[in-house]
Coordinates of C-alpha atoms and ligand atoms in Angstrom, one line a residue:
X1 CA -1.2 -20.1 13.7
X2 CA -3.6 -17.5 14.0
X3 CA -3.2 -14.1 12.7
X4 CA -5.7 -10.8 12.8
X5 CA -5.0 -8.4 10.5
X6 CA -5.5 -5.1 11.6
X7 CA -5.9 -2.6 8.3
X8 CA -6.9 0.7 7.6
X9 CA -8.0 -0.5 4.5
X10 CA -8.3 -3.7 2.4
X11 CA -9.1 -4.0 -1.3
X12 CA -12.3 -4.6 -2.8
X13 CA -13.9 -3.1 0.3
X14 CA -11.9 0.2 0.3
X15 CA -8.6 1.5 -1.5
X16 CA -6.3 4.8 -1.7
X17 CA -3.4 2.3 -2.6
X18 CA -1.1 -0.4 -2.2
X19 CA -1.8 -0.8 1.7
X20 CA -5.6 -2.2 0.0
X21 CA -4.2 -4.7 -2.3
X22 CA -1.7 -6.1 0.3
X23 CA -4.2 -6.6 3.0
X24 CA -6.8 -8.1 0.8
X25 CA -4.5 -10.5 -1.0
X26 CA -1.8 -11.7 1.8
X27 CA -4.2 -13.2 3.6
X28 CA -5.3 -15.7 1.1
X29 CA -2.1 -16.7 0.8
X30 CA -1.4 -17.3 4.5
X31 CA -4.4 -19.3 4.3
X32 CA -4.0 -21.6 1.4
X33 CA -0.8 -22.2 3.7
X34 CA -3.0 -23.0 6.8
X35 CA -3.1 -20.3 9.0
X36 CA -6.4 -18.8 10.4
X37 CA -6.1 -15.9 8.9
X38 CA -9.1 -12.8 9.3
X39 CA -8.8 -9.3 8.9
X40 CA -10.2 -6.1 10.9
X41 CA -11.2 -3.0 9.3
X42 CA -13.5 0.5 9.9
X43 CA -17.0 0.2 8.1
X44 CA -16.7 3.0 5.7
X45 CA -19.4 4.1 3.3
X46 CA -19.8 1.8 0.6
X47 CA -17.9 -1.1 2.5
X48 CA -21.4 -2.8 3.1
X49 CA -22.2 -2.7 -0.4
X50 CA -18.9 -4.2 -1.4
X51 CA -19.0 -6.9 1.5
X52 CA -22.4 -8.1 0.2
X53 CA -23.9 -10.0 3.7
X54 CA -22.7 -9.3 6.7
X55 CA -24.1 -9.9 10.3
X56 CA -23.6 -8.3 13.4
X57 CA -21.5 -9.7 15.4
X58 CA -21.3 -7.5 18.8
X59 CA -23.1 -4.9 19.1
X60 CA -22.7 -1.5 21.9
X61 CA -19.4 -2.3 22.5
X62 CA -18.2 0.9 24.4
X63 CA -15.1 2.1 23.8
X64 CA -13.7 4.5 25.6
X65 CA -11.8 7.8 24.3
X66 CA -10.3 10.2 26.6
X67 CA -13.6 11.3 28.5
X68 CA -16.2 9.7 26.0
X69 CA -17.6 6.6 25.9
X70 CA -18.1 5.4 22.1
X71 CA -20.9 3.2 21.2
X72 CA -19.6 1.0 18.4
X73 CA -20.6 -2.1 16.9
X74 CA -18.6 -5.1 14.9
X75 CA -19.7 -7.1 11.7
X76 CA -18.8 -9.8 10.5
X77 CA -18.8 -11.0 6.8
X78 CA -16.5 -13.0 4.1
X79 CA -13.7 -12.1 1.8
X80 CA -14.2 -13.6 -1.7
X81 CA -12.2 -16.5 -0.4
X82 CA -13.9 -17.2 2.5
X83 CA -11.8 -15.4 5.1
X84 CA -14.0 -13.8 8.2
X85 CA -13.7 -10.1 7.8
X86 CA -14.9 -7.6 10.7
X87 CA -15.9 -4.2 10.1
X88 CA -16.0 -1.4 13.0
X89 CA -19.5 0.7 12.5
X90 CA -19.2 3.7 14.0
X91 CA -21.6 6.3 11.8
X92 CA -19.9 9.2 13.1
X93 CA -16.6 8.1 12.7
X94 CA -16.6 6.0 9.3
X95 CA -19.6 6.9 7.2
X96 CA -18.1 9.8 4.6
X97 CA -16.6 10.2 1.4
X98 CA -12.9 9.4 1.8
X99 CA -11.1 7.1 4.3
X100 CA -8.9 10.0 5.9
X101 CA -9.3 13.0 4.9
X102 CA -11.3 15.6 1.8
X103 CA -8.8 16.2 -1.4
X104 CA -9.6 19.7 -0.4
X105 CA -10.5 20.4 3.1
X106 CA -7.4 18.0 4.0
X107 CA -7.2 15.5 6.9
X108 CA -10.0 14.9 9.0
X109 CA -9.3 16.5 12.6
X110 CA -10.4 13.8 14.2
X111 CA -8.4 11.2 12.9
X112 CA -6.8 10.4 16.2
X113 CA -10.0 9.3 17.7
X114 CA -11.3 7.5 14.7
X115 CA -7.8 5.5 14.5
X116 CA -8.1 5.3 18.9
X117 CA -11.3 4.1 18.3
X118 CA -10.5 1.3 16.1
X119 CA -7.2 0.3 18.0
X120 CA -8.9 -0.1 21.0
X121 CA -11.7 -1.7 19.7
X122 CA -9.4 -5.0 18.2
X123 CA -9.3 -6.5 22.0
X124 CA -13.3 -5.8 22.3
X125 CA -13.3 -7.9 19.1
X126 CA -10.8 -11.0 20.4
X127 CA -13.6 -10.8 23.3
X128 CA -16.4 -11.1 21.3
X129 CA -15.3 -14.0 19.4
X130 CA -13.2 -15.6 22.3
X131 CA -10.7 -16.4 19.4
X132 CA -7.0 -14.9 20.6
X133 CA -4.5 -14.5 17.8
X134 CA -1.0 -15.6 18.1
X135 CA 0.3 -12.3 15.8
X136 CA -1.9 -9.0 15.3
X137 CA -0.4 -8.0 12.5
X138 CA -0.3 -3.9 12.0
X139 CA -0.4 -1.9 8.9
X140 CA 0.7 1.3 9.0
X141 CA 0.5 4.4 11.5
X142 CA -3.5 3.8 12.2
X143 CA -2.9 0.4 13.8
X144 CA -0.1 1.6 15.7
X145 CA -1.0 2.4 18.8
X146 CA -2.7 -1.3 18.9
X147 CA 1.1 -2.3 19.6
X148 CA 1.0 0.4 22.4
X149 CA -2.3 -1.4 23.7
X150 CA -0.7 -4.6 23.5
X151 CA 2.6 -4.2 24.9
X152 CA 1.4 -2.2 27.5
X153 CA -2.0 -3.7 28.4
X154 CA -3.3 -6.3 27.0
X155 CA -0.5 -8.6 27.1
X156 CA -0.8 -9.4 30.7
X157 CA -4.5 -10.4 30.1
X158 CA -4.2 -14.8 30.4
X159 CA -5.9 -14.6 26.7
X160 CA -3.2 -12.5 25.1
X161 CA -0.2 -14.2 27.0
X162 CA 0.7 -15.9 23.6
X163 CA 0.6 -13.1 21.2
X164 CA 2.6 -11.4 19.7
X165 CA 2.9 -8.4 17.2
X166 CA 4.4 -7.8 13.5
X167 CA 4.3 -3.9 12.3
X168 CA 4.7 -3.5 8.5
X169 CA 5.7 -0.4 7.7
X170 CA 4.3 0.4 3.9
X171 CA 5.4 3.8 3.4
X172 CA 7.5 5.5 6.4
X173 CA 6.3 9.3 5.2
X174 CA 2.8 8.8 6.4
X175 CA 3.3 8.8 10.4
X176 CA 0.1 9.6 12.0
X177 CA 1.7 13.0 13.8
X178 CA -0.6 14.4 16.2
X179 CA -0.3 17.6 18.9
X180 CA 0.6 16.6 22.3
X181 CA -2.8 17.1 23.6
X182 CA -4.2 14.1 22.0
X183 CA -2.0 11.9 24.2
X184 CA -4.5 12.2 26.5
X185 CA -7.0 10.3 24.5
X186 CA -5.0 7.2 23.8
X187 CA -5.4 6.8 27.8
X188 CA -2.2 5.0 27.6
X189 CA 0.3 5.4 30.6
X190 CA 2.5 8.7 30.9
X191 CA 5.5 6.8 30.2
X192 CA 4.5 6.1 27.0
X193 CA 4.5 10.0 26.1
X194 CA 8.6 10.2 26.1
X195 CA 11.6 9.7 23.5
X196 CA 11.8 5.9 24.3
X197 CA 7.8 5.7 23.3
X198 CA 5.3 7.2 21.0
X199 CA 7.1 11.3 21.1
X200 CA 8.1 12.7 18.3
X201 CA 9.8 16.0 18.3
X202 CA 6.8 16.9 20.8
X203 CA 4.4 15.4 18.9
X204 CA 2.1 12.2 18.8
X205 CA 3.6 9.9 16.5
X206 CA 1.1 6.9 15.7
X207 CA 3.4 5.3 13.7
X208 CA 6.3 5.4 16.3
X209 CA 3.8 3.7 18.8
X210 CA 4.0 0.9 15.8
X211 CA 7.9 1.3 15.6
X212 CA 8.5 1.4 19.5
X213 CA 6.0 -1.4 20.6
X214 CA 5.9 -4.4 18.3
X215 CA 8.1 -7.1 19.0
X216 CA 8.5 -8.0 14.9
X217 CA 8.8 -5.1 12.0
X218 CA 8.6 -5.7 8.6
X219 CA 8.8 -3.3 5.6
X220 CA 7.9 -4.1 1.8
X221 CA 11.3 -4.6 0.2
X222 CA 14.1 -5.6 1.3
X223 CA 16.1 -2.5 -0.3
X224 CA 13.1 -0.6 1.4
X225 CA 14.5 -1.8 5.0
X226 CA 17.9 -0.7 4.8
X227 CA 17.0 3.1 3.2
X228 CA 14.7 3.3 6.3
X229 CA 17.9 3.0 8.0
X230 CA 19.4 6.1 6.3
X231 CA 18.6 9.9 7.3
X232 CA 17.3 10.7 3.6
X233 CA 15.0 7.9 4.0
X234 CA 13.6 7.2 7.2
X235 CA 12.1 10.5 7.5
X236 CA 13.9 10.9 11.4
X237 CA 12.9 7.1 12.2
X238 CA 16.2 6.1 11.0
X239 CA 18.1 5.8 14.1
X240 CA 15.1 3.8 15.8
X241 CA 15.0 1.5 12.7
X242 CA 18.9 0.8 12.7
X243 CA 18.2 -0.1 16.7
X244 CA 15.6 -2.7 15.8
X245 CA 17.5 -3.7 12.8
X246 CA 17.6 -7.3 14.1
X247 CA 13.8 -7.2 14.5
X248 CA 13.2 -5.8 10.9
X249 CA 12.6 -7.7 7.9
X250 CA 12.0 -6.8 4.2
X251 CA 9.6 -9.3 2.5
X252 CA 9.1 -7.5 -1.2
X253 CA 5.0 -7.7 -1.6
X254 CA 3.5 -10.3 -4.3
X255 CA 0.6 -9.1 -6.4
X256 CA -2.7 -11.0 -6.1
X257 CA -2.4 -13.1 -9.6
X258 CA -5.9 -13.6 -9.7
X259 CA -7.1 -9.7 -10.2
X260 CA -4.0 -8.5 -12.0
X261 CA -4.0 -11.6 -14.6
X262 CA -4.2 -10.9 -18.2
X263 CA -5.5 -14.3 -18.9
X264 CA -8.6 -13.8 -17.3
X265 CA -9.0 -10.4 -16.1
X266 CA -12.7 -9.6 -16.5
X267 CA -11.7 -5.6 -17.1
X268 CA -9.7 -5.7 -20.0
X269 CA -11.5 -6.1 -23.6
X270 CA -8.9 -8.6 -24.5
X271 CA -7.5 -11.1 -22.6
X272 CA -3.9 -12.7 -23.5
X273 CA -0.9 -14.7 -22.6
X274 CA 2.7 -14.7 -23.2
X275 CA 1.7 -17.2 -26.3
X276 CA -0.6 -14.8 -27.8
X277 CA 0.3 -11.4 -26.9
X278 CA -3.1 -10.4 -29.9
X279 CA -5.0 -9.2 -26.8
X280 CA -2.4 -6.3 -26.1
X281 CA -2.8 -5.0 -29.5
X282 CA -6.9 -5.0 -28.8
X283 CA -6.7 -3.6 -25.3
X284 CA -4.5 -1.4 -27.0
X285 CA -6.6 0.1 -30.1
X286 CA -9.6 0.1 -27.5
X287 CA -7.8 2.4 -24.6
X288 CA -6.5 4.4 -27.7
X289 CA -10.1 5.0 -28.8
X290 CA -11.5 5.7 -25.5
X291 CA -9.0 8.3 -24.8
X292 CA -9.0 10.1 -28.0
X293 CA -5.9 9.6 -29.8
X294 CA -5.5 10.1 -33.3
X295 CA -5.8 7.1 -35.4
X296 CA -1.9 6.5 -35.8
X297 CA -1.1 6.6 -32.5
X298 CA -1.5 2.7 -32.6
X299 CA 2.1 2.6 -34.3
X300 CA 3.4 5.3 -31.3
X301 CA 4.8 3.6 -28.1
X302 CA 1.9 4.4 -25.5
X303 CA 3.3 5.2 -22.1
X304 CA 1.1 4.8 -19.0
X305 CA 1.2 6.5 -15.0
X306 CA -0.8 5.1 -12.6
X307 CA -0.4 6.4 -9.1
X308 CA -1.1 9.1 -6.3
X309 CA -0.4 12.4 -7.5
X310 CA 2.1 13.2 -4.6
X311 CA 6.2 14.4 -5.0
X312 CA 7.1 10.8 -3.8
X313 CA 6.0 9.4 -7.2
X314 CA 8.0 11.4 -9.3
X315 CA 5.7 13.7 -10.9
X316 CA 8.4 16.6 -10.5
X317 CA 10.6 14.9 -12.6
X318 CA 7.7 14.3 -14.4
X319 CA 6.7 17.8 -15.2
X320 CA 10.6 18.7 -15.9
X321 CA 10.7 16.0 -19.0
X322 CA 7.3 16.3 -20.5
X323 CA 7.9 19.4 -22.7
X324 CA 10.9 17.2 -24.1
X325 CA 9.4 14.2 -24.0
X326 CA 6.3 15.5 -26.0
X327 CA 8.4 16.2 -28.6
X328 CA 8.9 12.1 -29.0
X329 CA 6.7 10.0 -31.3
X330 CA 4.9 8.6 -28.2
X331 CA 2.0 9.1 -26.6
X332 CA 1.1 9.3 -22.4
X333 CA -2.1 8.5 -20.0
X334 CA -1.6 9.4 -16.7
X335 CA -4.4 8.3 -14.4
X336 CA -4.0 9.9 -10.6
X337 CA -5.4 11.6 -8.0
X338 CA -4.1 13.9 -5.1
X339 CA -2.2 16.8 -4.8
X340 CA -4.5 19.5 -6.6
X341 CA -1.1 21.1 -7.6
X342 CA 0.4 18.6 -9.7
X343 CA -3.2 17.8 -10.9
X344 CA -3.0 21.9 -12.5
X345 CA 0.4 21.6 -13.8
X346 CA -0.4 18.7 -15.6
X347 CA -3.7 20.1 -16.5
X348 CA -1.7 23.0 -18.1
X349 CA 0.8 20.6 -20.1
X350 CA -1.7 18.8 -21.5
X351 CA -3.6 21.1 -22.7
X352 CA -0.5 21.9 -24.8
X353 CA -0.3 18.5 -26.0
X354 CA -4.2 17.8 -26.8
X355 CA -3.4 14.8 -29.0
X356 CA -0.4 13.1 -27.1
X357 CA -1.0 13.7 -23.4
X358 CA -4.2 12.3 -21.5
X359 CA -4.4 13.2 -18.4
X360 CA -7.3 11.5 -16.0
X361 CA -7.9 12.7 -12.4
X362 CA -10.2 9.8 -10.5
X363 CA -9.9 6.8 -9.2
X364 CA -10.9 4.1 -11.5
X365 CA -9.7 0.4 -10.9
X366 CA -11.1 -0.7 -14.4
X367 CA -9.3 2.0 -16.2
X368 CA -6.3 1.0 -14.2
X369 CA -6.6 -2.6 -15.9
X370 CA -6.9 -1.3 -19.0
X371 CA -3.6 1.1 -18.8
X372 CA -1.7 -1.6 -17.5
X373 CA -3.0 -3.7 -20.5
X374 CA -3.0 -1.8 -23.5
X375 CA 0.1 0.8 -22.5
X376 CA 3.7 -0.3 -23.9
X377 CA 6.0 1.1 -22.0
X378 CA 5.0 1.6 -17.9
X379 CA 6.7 5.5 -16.0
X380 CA 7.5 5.0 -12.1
X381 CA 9.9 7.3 -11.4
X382 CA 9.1 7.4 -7.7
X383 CA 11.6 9.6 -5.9
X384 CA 11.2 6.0 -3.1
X385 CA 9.2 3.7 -3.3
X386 CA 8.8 1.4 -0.5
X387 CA 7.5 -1.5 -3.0
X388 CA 5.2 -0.7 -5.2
X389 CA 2.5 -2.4 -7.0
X390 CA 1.9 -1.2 -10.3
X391 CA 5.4 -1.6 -11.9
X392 CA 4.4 -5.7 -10.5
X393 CA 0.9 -5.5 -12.6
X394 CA 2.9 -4.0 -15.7
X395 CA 5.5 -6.8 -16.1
X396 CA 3.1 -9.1 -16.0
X397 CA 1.1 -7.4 -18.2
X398 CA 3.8 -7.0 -20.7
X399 CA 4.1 -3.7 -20.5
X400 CA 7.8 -3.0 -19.9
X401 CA 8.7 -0.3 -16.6
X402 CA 11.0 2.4 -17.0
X403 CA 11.4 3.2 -13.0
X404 CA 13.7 5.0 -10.8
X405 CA 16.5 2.5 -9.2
X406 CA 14.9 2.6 -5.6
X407 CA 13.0 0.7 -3.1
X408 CA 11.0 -2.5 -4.2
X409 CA 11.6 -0.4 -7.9
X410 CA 15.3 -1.6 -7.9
X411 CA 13.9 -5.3 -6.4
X412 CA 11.6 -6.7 -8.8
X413 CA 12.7 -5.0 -11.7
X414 CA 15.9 -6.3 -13.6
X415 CA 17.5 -3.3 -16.0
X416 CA 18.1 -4.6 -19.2
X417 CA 20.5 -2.0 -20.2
X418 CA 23.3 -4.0 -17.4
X419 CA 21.4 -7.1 -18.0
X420 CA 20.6 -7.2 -21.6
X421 CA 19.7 -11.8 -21.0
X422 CA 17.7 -11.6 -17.8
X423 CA 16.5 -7.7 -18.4
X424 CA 12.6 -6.5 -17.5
X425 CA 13.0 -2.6 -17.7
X426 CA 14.8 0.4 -17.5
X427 CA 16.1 1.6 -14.8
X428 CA 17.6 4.8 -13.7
X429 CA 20.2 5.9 -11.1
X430 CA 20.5 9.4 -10.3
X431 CA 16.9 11.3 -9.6
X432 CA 17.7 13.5 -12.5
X433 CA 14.9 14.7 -14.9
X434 CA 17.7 13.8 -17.2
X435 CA 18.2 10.5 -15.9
X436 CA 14.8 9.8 -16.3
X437 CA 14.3 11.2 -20.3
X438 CA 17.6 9.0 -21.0
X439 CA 16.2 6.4 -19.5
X440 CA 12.5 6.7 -21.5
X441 CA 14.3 7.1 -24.7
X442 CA 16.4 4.0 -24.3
X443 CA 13.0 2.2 -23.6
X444 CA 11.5 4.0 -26.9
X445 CA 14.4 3.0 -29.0
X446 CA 14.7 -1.1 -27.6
X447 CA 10.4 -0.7 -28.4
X448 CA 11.3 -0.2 -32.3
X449 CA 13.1 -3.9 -32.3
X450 CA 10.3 -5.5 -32.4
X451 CA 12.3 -9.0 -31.8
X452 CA 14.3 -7.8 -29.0
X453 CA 10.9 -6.2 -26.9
X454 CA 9.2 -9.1 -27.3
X455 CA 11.9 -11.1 -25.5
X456 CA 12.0 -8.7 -22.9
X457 CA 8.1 -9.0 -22.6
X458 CA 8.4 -12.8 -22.4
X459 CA 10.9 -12.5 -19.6
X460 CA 8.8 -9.7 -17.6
X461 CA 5.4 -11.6 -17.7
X462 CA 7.4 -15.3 -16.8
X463 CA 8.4 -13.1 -13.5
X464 CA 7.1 -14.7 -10.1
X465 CA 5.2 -12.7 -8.1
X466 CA 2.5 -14.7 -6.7
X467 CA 2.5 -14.0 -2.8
X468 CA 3.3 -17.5 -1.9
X469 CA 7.0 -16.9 -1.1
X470 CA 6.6 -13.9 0.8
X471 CA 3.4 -15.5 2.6
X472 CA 6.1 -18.0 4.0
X473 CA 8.4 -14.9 4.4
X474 CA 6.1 -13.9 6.8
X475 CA 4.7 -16.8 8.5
X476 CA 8.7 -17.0 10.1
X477 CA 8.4 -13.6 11.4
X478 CA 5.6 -14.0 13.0
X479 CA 6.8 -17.3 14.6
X480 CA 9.4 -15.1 15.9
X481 CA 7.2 -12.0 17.1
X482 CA 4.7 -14.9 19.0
X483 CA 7.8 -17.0 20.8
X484 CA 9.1 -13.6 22.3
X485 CA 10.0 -14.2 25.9
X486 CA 7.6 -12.0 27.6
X487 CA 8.9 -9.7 30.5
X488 CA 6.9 -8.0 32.9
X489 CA 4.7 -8.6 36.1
X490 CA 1.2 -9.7 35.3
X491 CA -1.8 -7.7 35.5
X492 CA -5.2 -7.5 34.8
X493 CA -6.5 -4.4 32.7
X494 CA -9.4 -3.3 30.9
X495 CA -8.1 -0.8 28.5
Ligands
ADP1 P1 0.9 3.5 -3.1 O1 0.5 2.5 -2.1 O2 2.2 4.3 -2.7 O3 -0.2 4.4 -3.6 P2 1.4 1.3 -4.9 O4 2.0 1.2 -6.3 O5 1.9 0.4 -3.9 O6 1.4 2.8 -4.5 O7 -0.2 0.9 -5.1 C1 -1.1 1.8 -5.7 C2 -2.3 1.0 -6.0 O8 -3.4 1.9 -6.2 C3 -2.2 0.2 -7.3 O9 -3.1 -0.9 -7.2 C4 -2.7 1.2 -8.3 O10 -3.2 0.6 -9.5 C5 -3.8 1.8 -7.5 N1 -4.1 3.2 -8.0 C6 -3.5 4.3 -7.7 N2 -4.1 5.4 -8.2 C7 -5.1 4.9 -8.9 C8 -6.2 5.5 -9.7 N3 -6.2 6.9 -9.9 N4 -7.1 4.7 -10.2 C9 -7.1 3.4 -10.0 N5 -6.2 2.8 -9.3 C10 -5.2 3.5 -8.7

């Protein structure tokens, strides 16, 4: 079986979230299982420092884009566990400070050709290497007009005749929505600008291209696929989502056990297992000390937030609680970056609560570690949540979710309030400031009994979710997506 993922990003090379971690640890897996696996991906700044060698592969491969021609070239270079990665160099395109868009200025206005750019560019790359894949596997809205490509075009080239595509959707809100005019640019056929293709209320929808023209879908959770199916969830995609329903799968994500393991996890000052649980208490004291708290705050349950400061992670309910929740003997780090709005409001609160609220805006993977490990108690009160990583990373780091009964949320985590034997977390139902503080204070009270929290810790870290299961989860859908009967009158086609 050979697969080509298609990413917008893929961790260590370049990360704004989850999307990263997925496409640099799935593969692995789906090798170790014996597929050929390798991955496609922009060269951004700082990716060639990350990817250590690479070699050029093809280079003044034009691509064209509406009435330009694009000069681009391919690398090629390892992952860490030997899978050939390709990177798209395109200066112009690639080569800035974020991946898709300034935390101030916004999106970058060209993001339709960059993403065009890239789409079209995965069949210059099959070329290149004369290697075809029997699933492209998407990610997301900037690989989905590669299913337009495909379905339309390429399929009917002799090379392609036994491919097939798999979309995953990893979070439905971000849809790659366009003006009309761009339409032009994707140089696909008219027919694909209409209701039954990649329109959207008028507009451009990459990630409707995705929806309308892959032949598998698959979304993070399971609980994840069927909210897509609902109006409050599937941000107007639900009706397309409940027709493809037979062609959409859930697999929940795994975590990549060998980065987020407190065993051996180079970040952490300490490292520890569910025999020793000593190294908490270290990573603890240290991330206590490095943030400032008072000296007692050891004895204090220490909440941690990691995440994207956007409304779909909570962060209103967030804001509602924290004057009340101050008032508890705990402490909070929250870690984020995004909306500069939430970042002033929680500015504001914490300077309120200089010695019991810290409150970090960058991006720092090795403070992320170091949350996850020396926290007690983990906040995820995602409004959804397709999967989710981090509340993964904190069970097995022992430190015990309180989350918001949604998405992959309400999959991998088992509320020990219903199930007080086989519990991992808290859980609540209604998204409810309320809810929420009720919730965090049932957590702070089961963190006093000492004897009951460690059981719960024992059962969240012996939780399995290594990627092999959903690696084979996924290696059946795209045995489906590749043994599609194929309709359609062949032709030969450049695009
Ligand atoms: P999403 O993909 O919606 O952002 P996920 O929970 O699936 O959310 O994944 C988020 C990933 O990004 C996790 O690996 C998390 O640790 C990481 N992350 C988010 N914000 C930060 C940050 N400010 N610093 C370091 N890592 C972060």
């Amino acid at each position: 079986m050979k697969i080509l993922f298609c990413a917008s990003e893929v961790s260590p090379f370049a990360k704004t979230g989850g999307l990263a971690d997925v496409a640099g640890s799935l593969p692995g897996s789906l090798q170790k299982l014996g597929c050929d696996v390798r991955i496609f991906m922009p060269l951004y700044r700082g990716v060639r420092n990350a990817a250590g060698s690479i070699e050029l592969l093809a280079g003044d491969i034009i691509v064209p884009v509406g009435v330009h021609d694009y000069h681009v070239h391919i690398w090629e270079g390892r992952t860490e566990t030997g899978i050939p990665i390709y990177f798209l160099e395109k200066e112009e395109f690639y080569d800035r400070s974020y991946l898709y868009g300034s935390p101030v200025r916004g999106d970058y206005e060209d993001n339709p050709e960059r993403f065009i750019v890239f789409s079209r560019a995965v069949r210059q790359l099959c070329l290149a290497l004369d290697w075809y894949p029997s699933t492209f596997h998407l990610h997301d809205w900037q690989t989905g007009l590669i299913a337009a490509y495909f379905q339309l075009n390429w399929r009917y080239d002799s090379n392609f005749l036994r491919s097939g595509t798999v979309f995953t959707i990893h979070n439905i809100a971000y849809q790659g929505l366009f003006p009309p005019e761009i339409f032009g640019l994707t140089q696909l056929p008219p027919s694909a600008f209409s209701i039954a293709g990649m329109e959207f209320w008028g507009q451009c929808s990459f990630l409707k291209a995705g929806l309308v023209y892959s032949d598998f879908l698959t979304t993070v959770s399971p609980r994840y696929s069927r909210e897509i199916q609902t109006p409050e969830f599937g941000f107007g995609l639900e009706g397309l989502l409940k027709e493809r329903r037979e062609s959409l799968a859930g697999i929940l994500n795994g975590i990549d056990t060998n980065v987020w393991n407190p065993e051996t996890d180079p970040l952490i000052p300490a490292n520890y297992s569910s025999e020793d649980l000593s190294g908490k208490k270290m990573c603890k004291s240290v991330l206590c000390k490095e943030l400032n708290f008072p000296p007692d705050s050891l004895d204090l349950p220490l909440l941690g937030m990691i995440g994207r400061l956007a409304t779909q992670k909570g962060f209103d309910l967030l804001e509602k609680i924290l004057p009340d929740l101050m008032k508890l003997p705990v402490n909070l780090v929250i870690l984020g970056t995004g909306d500069s709005s939430i970042e002033e409001n929680l500015k504001e609160t914490a300077l309120l609560f200089p010695d019991k609220l810290k409150v970090l805006f960058e991006f720092d993977e090795k403070l992320a570690h170091l949350i996850e490990a020396g926290a007690d108690i983990f906040l995820m009160p995602s409004r959804y949540e397709p999967c989710g990583l981090n509340q993964m990373y904190s069970l097995r780091y022992a430190t015990i979710p309180v989350v918001h009964a949604t998405g992959g949320l309400d999959d991998s985590v088992i509320d020990v309030l219903k199930e007080p034997d086989s519990g991992t977390g808290f859980k609540f139902y209604k998204y409810e400031p309320q809810s929420f503080l009720d919730s965090v204070k049932s957590a702070i009270q089961m963190f006093n009994n000492k004897e009951i929290w460690m059981e719960i810790q024992m059962r969240a870290m012996a939780q399995d979710f290594s990627w092999d299961r959903s690696a084979r989860e996924y290696i059946k859908v795209y045995e489906k997506a590749s043994s599609r009967k194929r309709i359609g009158i062949p032709r030969r086609t450049d695009l």
